Coordinates of C-alpha atoms and ligand atoms in Angstrom, one line a residue:
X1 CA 230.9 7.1 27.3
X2 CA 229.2 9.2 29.7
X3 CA 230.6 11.6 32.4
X4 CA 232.2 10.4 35.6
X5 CA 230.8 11.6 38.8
X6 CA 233.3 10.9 41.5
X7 CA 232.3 11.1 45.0
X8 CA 234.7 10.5 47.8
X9 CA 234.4 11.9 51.3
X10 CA 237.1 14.9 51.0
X11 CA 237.3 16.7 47.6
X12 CA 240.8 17.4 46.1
X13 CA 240.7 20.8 44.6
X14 CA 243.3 20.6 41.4
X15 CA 245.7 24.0 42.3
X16 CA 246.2 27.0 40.1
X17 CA 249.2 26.5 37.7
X18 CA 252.4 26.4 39.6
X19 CA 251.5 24.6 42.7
X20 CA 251.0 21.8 40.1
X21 CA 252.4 18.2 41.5
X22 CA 251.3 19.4 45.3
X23 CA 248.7 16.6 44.8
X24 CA 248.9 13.3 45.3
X25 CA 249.1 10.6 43.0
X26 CA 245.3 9.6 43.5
X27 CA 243.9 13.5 43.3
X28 CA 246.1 13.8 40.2
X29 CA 244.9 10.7 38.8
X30 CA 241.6 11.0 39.0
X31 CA 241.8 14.6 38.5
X32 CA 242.9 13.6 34.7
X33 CA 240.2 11.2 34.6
X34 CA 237.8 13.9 35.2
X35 CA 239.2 15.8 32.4
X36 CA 238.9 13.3 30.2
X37 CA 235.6 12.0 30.8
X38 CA 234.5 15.2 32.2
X39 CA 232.7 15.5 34.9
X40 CA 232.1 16.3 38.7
X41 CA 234.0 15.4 41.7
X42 CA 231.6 15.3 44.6
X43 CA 232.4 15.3 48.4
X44 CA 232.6 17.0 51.6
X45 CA 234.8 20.1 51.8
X46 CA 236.1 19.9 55.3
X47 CA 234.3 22.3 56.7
X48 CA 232.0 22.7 59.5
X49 CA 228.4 24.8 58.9
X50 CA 226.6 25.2 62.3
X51 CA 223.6 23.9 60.7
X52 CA 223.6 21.6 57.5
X53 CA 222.1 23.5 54.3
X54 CA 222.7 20.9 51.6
X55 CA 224.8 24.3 49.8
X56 CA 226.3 23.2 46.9
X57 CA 229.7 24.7 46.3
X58 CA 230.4 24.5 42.8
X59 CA 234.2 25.4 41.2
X60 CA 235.8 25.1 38.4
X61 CA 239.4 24.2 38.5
X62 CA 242.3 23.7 36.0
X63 CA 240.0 21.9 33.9
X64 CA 238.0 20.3 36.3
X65 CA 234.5 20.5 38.2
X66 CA 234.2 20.1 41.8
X67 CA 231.2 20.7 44.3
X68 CA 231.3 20.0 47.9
X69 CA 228.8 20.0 51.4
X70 CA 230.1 21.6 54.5
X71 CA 228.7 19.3 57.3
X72 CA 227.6 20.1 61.0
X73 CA 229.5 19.3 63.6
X74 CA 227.7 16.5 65.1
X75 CA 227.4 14.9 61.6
X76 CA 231.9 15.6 61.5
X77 CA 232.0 13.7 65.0
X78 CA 229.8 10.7 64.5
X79 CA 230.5 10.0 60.8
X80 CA 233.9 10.6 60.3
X81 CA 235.3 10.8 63.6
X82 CA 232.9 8.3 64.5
X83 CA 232.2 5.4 62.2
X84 CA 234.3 6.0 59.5
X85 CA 237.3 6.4 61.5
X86 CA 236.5 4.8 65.4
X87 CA 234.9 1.9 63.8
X88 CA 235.3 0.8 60.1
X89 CA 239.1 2.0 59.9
X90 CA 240.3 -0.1 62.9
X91 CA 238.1 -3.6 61.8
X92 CA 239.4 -3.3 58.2
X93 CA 242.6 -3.1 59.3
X94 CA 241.9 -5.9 61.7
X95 CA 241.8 -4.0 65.1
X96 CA 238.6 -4.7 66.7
X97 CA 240.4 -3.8 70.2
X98 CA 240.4 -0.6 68.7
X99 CA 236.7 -0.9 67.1
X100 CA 234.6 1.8 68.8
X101 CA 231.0 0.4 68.2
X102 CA 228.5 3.1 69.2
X103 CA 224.9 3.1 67.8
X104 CA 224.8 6.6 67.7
X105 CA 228.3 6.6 65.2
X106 CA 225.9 4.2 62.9
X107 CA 223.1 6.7 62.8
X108 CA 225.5 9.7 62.1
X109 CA 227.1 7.4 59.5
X110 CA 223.8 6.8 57.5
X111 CA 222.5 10.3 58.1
X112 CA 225.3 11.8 56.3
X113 CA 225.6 9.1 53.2
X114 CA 221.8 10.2 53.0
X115 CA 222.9 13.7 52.7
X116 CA 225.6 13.1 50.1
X117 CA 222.9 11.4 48.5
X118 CA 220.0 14.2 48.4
X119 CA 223.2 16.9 47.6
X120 CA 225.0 14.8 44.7
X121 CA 221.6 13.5 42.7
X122 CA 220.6 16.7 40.8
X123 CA 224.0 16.2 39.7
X124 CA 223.3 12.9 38.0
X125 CA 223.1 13.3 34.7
X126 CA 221.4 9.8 33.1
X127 CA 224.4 8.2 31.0
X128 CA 227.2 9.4 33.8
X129 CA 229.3 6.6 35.5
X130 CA 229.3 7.0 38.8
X131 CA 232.3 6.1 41.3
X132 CA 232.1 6.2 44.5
X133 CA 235.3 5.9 46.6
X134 CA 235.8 4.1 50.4
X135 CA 234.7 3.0 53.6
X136 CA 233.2 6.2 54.4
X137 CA 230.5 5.9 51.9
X138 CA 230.0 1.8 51.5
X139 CA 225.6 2.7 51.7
X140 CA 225.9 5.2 49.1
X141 CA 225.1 2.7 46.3
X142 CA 222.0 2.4 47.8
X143 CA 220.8 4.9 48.6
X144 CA 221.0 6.3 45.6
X145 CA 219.3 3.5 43.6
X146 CA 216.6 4.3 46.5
X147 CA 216.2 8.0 45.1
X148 CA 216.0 6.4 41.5
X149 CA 219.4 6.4 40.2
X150 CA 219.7 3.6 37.5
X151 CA 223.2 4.9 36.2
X152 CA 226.3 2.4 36.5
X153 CA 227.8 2.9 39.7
X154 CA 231.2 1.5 41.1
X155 CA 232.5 1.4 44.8
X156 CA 236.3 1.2 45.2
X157 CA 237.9 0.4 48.8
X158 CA 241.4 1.7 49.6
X159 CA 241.5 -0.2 52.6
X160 CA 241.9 -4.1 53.3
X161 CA 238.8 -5.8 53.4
X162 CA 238.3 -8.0 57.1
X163 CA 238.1 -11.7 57.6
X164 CA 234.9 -12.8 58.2
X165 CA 235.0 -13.6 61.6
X166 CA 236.4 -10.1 62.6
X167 CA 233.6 -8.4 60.5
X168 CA 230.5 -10.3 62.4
X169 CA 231.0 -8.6 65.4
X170 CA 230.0 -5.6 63.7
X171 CA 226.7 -4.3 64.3
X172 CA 224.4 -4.5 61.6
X173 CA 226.5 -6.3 59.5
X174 CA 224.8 -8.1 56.8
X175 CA 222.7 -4.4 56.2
X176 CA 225.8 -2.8 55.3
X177 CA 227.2 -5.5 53.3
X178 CA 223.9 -6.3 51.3
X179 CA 223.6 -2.4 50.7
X180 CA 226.6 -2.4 49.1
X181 CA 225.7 -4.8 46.3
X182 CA 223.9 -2.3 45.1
X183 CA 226.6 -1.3 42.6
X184 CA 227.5 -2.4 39.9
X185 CA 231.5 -2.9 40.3
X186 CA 232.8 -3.7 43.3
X187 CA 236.9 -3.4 43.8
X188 CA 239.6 -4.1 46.0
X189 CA 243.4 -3.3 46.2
X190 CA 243.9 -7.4 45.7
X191 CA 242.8 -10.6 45.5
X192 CA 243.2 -11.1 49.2
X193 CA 241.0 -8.7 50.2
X194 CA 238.6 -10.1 46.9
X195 CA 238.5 -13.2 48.5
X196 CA 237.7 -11.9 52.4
X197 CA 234.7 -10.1 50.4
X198 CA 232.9 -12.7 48.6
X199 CA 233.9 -15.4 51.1
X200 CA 231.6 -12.9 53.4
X201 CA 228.9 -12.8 50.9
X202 CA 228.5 -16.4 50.6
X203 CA 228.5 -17.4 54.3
X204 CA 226.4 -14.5 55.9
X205 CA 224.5 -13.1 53.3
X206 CA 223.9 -16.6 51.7
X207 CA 224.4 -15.4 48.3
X208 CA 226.1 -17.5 45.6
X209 CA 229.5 -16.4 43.7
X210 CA 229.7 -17.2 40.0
X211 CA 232.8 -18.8 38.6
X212 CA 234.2 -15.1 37.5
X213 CA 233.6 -13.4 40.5
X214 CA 230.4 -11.9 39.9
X215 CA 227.2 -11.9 42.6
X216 CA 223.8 -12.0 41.5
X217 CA 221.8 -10.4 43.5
X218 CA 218.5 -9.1 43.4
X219 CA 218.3 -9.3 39.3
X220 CA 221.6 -7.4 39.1
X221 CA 225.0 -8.7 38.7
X222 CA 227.2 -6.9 40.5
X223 CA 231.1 -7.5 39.7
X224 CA 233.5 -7.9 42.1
X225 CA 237.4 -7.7 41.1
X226 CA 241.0 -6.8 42.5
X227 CA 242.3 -3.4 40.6
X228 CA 245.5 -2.8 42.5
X229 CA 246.2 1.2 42.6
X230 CA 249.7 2.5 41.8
X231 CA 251.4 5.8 41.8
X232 CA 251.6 8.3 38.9
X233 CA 254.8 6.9 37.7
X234 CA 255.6 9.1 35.4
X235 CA 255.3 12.3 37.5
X236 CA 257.2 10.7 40.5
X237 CA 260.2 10.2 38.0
X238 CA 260.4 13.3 36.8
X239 CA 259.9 14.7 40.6
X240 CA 262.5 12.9 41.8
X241 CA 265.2 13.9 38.7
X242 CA 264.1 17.6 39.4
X243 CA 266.1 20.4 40.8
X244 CA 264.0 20.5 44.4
X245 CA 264.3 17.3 44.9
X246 CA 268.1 17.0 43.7
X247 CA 268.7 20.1 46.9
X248 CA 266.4 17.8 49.7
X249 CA 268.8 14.7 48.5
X250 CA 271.5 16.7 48.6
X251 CA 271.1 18.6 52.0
X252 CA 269.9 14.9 53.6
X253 CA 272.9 13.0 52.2
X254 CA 275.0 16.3 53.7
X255 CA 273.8 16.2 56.9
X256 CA 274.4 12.7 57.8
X257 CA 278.1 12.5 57.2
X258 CA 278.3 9.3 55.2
X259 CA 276.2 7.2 57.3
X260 CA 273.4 4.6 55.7
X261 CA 269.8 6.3 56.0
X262 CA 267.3 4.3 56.4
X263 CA 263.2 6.3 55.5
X264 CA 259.9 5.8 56.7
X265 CA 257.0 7.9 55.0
X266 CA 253.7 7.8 57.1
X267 CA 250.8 9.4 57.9
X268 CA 250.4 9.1 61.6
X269 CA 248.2 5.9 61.9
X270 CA 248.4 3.0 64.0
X271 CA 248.2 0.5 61.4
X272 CA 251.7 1.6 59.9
X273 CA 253.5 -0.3 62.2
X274 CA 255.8 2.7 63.2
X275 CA 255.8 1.3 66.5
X276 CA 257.2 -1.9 65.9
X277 CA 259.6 -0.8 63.5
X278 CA 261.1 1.9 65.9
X279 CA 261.2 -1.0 68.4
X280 CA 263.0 -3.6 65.1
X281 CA 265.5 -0.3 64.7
X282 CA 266.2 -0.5 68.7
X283 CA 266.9 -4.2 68.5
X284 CA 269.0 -3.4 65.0
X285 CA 271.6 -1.0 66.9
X286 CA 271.5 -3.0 70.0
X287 CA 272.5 -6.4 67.9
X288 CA 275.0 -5.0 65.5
X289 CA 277.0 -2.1 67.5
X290 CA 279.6 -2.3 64.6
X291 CA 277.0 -1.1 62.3
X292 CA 275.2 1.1 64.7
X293 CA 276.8 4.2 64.2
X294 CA 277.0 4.2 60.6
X295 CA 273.4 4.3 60.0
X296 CA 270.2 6.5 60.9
X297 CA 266.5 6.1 60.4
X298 CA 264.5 9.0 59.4
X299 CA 260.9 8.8 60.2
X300 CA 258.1 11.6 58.9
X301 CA 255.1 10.8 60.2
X302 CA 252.4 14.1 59.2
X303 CA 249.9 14.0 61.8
X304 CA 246.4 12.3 60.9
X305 CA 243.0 12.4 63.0
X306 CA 244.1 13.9 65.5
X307 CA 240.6 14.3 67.4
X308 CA 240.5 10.4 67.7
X309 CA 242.2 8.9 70.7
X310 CA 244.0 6.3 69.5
X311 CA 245.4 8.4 67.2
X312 CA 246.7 11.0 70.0
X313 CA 247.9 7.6 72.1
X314 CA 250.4 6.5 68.8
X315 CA 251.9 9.9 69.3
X316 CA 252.5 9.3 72.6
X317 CA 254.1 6.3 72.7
X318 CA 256.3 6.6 69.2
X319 CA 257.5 10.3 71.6
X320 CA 258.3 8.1 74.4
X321 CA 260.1 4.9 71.9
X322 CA 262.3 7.1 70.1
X323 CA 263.1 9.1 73.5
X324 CA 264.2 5.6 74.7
X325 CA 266.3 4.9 71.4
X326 CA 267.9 7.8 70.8
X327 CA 269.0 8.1 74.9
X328 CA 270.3 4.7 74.7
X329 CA 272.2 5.2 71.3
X330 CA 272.8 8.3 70.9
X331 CA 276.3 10.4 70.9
X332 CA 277.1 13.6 71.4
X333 CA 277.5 14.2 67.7
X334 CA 274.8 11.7 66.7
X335 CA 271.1 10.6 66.7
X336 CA 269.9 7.4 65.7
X337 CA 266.5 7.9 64.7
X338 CA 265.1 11.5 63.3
X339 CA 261.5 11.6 64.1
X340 CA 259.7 14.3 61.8
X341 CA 256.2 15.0 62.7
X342 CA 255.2 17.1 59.5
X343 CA 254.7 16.9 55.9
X344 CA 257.1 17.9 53.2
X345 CA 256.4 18.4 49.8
X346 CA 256.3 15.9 47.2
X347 CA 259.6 16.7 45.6
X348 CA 261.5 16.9 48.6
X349 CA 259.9 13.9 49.7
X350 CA 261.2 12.3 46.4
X351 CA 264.4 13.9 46.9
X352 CA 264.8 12.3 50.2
X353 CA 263.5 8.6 49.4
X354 CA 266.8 8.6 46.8
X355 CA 268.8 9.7 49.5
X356 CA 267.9 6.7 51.8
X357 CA 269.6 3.0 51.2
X358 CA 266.7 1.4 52.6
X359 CA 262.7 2.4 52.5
X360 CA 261.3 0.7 55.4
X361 CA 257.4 0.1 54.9
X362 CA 256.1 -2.2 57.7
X363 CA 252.7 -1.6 57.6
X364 CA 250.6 -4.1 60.3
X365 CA 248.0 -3.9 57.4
X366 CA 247.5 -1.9 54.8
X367 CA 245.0 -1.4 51.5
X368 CA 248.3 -1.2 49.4
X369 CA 250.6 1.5 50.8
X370 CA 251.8 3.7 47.6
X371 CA 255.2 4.6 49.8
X372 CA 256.5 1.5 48.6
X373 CA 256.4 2.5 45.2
X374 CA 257.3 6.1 45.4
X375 CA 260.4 4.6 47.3
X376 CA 261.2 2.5 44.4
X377 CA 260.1 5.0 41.3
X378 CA 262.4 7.7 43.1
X379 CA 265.7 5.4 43.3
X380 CA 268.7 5.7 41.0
X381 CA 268.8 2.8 38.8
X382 CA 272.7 2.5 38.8
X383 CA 272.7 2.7 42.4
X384 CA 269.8 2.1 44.2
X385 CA 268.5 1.3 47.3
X386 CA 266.5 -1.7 49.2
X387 CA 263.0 -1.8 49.6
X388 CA 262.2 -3.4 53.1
X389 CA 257.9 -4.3 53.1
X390 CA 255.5 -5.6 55.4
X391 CA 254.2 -8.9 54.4
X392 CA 251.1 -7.4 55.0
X393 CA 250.6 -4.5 53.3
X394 CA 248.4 -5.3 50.0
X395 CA 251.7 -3.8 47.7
X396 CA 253.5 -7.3 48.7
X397 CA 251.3 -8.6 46.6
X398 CA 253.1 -7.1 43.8
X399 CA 256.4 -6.5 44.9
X400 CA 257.9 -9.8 45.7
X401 CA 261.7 -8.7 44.7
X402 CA 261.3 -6.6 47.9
X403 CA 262.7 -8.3 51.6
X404 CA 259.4 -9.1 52.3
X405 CA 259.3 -9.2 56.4
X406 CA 256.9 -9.4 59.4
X407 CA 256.5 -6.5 60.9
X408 CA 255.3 -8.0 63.7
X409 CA 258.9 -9.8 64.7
X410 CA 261.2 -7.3 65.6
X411 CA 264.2 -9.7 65.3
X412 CA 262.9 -10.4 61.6
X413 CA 262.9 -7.0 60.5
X414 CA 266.4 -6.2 62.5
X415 CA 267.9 -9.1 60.3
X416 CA 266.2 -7.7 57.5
X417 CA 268.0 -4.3 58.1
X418 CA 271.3 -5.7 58.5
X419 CA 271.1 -8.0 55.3
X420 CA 270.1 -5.0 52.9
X421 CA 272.6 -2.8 54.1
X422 CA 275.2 -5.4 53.4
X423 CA 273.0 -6.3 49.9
X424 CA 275.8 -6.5 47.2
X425 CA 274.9 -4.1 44.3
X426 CA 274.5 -6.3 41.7
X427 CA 271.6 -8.3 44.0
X428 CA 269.9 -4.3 44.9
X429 CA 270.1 -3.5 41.1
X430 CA 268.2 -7.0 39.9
X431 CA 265.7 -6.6 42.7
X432 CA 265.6 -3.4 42.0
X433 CA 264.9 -3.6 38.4
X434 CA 262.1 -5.6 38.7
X435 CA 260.1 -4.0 41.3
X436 CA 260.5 -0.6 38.8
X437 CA 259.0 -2.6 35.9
X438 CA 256.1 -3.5 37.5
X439 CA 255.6 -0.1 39.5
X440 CA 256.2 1.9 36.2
X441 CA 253.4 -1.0 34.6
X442 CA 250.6 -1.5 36.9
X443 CA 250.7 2.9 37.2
X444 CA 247.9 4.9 38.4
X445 CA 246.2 5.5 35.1
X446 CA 246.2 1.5 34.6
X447 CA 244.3 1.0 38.0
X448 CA 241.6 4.4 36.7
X449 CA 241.0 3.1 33.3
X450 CA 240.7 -0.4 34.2
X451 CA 238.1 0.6 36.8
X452 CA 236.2 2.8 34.3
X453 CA 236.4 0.2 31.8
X454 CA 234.7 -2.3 34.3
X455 CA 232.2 0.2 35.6
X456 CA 231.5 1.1 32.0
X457 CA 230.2 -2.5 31.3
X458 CA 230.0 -5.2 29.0
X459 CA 228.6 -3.9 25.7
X460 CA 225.2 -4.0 25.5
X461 CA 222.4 -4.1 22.3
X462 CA 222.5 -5.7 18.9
X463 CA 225.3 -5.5 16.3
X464 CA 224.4 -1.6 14.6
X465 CA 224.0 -3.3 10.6
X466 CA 221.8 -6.8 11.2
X467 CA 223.5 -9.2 8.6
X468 CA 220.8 -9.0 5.4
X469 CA 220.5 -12.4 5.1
X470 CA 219.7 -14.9 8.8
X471 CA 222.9 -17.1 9.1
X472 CA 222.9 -20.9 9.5
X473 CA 222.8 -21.2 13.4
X474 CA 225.7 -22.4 14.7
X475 CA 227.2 -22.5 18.0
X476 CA 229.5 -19.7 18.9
X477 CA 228.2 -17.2 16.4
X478 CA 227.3 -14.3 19.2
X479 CA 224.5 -12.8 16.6
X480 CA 222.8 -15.8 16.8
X481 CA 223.3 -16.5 20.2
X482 CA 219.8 -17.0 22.0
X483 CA 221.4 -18.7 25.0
X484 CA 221.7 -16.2 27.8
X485 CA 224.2 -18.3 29.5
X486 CA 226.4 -17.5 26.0
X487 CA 224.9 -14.1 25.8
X488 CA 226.1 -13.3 29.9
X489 CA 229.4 -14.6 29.4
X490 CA 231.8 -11.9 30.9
X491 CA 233.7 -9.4 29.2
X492 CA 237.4 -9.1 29.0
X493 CA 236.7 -6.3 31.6
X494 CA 234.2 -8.5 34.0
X495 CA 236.9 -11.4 34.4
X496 CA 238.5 -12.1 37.6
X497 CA 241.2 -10.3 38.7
X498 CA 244.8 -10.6 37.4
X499 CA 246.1 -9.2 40.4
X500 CA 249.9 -9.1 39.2
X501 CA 251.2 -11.2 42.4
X502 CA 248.7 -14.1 41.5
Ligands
GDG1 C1 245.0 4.8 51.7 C2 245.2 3.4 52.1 C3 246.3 3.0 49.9 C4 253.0 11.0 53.2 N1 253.7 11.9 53.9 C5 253.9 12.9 53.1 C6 253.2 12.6 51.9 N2 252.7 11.4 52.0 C7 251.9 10.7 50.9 C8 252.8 9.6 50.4 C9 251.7 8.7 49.7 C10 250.5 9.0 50.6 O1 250.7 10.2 51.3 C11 250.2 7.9 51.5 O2 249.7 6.8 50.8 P1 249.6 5.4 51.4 O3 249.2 4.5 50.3 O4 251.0 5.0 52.0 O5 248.6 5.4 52.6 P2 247.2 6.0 53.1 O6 247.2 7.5 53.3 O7 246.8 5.2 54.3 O8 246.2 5.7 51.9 C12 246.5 2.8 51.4 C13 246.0 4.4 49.5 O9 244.8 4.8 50.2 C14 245.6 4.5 48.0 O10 244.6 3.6 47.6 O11 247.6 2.6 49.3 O12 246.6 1.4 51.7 O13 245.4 3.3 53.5 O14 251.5 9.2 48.4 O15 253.8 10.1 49.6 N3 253.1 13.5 50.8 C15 253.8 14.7 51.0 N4 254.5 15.0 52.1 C16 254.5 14.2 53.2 O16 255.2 14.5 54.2 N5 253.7 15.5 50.0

């Protein structure tokens, strides 16, 4: 097997020895993968050059190789300000009143893939696998073939992928979507978003969908298939047994007296519901006052974006919500809802999801949402908490022993609140038990080698030792099999998705 070149918009650097586990699960997954395969992890530093150079910076890191572009400014505000963030983020997450679509976003979005391109393909070595990751580089497939590239090459998408009829009213559409079939793997978080996909690539880019899934297009078959990501399962265990998180559990469950705690864990984004679910919370402590005071939501939200608008408007109003809660609620001695806006590190943060009887994840939509499992890897098995999920985050898909809810109705996810704090412990330890098994089963290093697996292919060429003497033909004996149909039939790894929910 060849070496992996991964190429993702923002680079993470692994840390020197000691600051190990400040990663996140995906950084620390594919991190390993790196080291495995060995390899290159390719992407934009986060830095702004005032004129672009191409400059390759090359490090080497704890066992792994990363090089990364500074970008100019314009190329920062139009790609990922711009369309990655003003226009793709909000449609796949099904906000077109939020869609920004400015022509001049497109042209900074293609300029820069181009870029990556030129600065990532004397990198190429000819048997590497390359995988490229998001909606930030969706052309990159492309544009690479375009500069000769005929290495495997794999796209995965940590977002949702749109209805149809949401993504039409994209400009350019069908170029974008027809670029993309220029790798060879295509994947998604599930078989929802699987379906949205190729039910786009039949009825606007006319293109027909064989029964496993794959598209032929252009003498390739491309493969498109669900590889839902999980957390490093094994880390976040141990992280949440350890001694820092143990003191963040200890000083949370200290400081709220013996009241219930409810946790949220989001970046700051509109499409994690934290809006609603401050506004469910409100209607919670205004229909149960008996329970009102014995319970309090703690909400980090870490800043994200914050040079887009809508971003700097959810601020706003979440400021102004949780003003209007806490005023109404609030006690001398008491605060219904603590709104952190900053990050903690991952043990504490493991520390504190054991600390909280409920893990409220409302997400309006989301690719998966890893929160939700973190929330369940970190609880106490004996004792543990409830796992409250949007119906329409991609993990519901897997998690059905959560209370499923809709984040939408506040009422819904009041009653929701009310019936896990009263959840009897044998019900929380069942439920529970099951969501751990298939957190701790479908891990992060399941979701990377699948995908390498796929990306790496069906095995190709003749058996090594031809048999000395021709057999009898006979149907089913693959050295004999002249049939392409027999000879194309997909691989263990090219079948559609078992997406665990199904
Ligand atoms: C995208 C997709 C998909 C959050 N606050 C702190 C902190 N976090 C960590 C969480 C978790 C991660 O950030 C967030 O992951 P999510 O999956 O919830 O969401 P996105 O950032 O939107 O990620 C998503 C994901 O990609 C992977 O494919 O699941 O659907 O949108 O790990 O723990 N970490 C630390 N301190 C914080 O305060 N250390």
């Amino acid at each position: 097997m060849g070496r992996l070149i991964v190429i993702s918009n923002r680079v993470s650097v692994p840390k020197a020895a000691g600051a190990a586990g400040a990663q996140g699960g995906l950084a620390v997954a594919l991190n390993s993968a790196l080291r495995e395969h060995g390899g290159i992890w390719f992407g934009w530093s986060g830095q702004e050059t005032e004129e672009f150079t191409g400059h390759l910076d090359m490090q080497r890191n704890d066992g792994v190789t990363t090089a990364t572009i500074d970008l100019e400014p314009q190329d920062i505000e139009e790609y990922y300000n711009g369309y990655a963030n003003r226009t793709l983020w909000p449609l796949f997450h099904y906000r077109i009143d939020l869609t920004e679509y400015d022509r001049n976003f497109g042209e900074g979005y293609e300029r820069v893939n181009e870029r990556f391109a030129d600065s990532v393909l004397p990198l190429i070595e000819s048997d590497d696998l390359v995988w490229v990751h998001d909606y930030h580089l969706l052309p990159l497939g492309s544009l690479l073939r375009r500069k000769g590239v005929k290495n495997r090459m794999g796209l995965f998408l940590h977002t949702p992928w749109p209805p149809t009829r949401l993504l039409v009213s994209l400009p350019l559409h069908e170029r974008l979507v027809a670029s993309m079939l220029e790798f060879d793997v295509i994947g998604f978080q599930n078989v929802e978003w699987l379906e949205s996909f190729l039910h786009y690539v039949q009825k606007e880019l006319g293109l027909t969908v064989n029964p496993d899934n794959s598209i032929d297009y252009q003498g390739r078959r491309v493969v498109a298939r669900a590889f839902p990501i999980g957390i490093d399962y094994e880390e976040f265990v141990e992280a949440a047994g350890g001694a820092e998180a143990r003191a963040a559990h200890d000083r949370l469950k200290q400081s709220v007296r013996g009241r219930k705690i409810l946790i949220g864990v989001d970046r700051l984004d509109y499409s994690k519901g934290l809006g609603e679910r401050f506004e469910a919370y409100g209607r919670f402590l205004a229909d149960n006052p008996e329970l009102a005071a014995r319970a309090v939501l703690l909400q980090i939200a870490p800043p994200s974006r914050e040079d887009v608008a809508s971003y700097q408007q959810i601020r706003e109003d979440l400021e102004r919500k949780t003003g209007h809660i806490n005023g109404a609620h609030a006690d001398v001695a008491f605060v219904p809802i603590r709104y952190v806006n900053r990050g903690y590190p991952r043990d504490q943060l493991a520390g504190f999801y054991r600390a909280a009887d409920i893990g409220l994840v409302t997400p309006l939509r989301d690719g998966m949402n890893l929160v939700a499992k973190e929330y369940v890897a970190a609880q106490d098995p004996e004792d543990p908490g409830v796992l409250i999920l949007s119906q329409f985050a991609g993990a519901a898909h897997q998690m059905k022993d959560a209370l499923l809810v809709n984040p939408h109705s506040i009422e819904h996810v009041s009653e929701a609140i009310k019936r896990a704090l009263e959840m009897p412990l044998a019900e929380r330890r069942e439920r529970h038990a099951r969501l751990l098994a298939s957190v701790r089963e479908n891990d992060v290093r399941r979701w990377r080698e699948d995908f390498v697996e796929a990306l790496f292919g069906p095995p190709v060429g003749p058996p090594a030792e031809p048999p000395a003497m021709p057999l009898p033909a006979k149907a089913g004996n693959p050295a004999e099999a002249e049939n392409p149909a027999e000879a194309e039939k997909p691989t263990e790894a090219e079948k559609p998705a078992q997406d665990q929910t199904a």
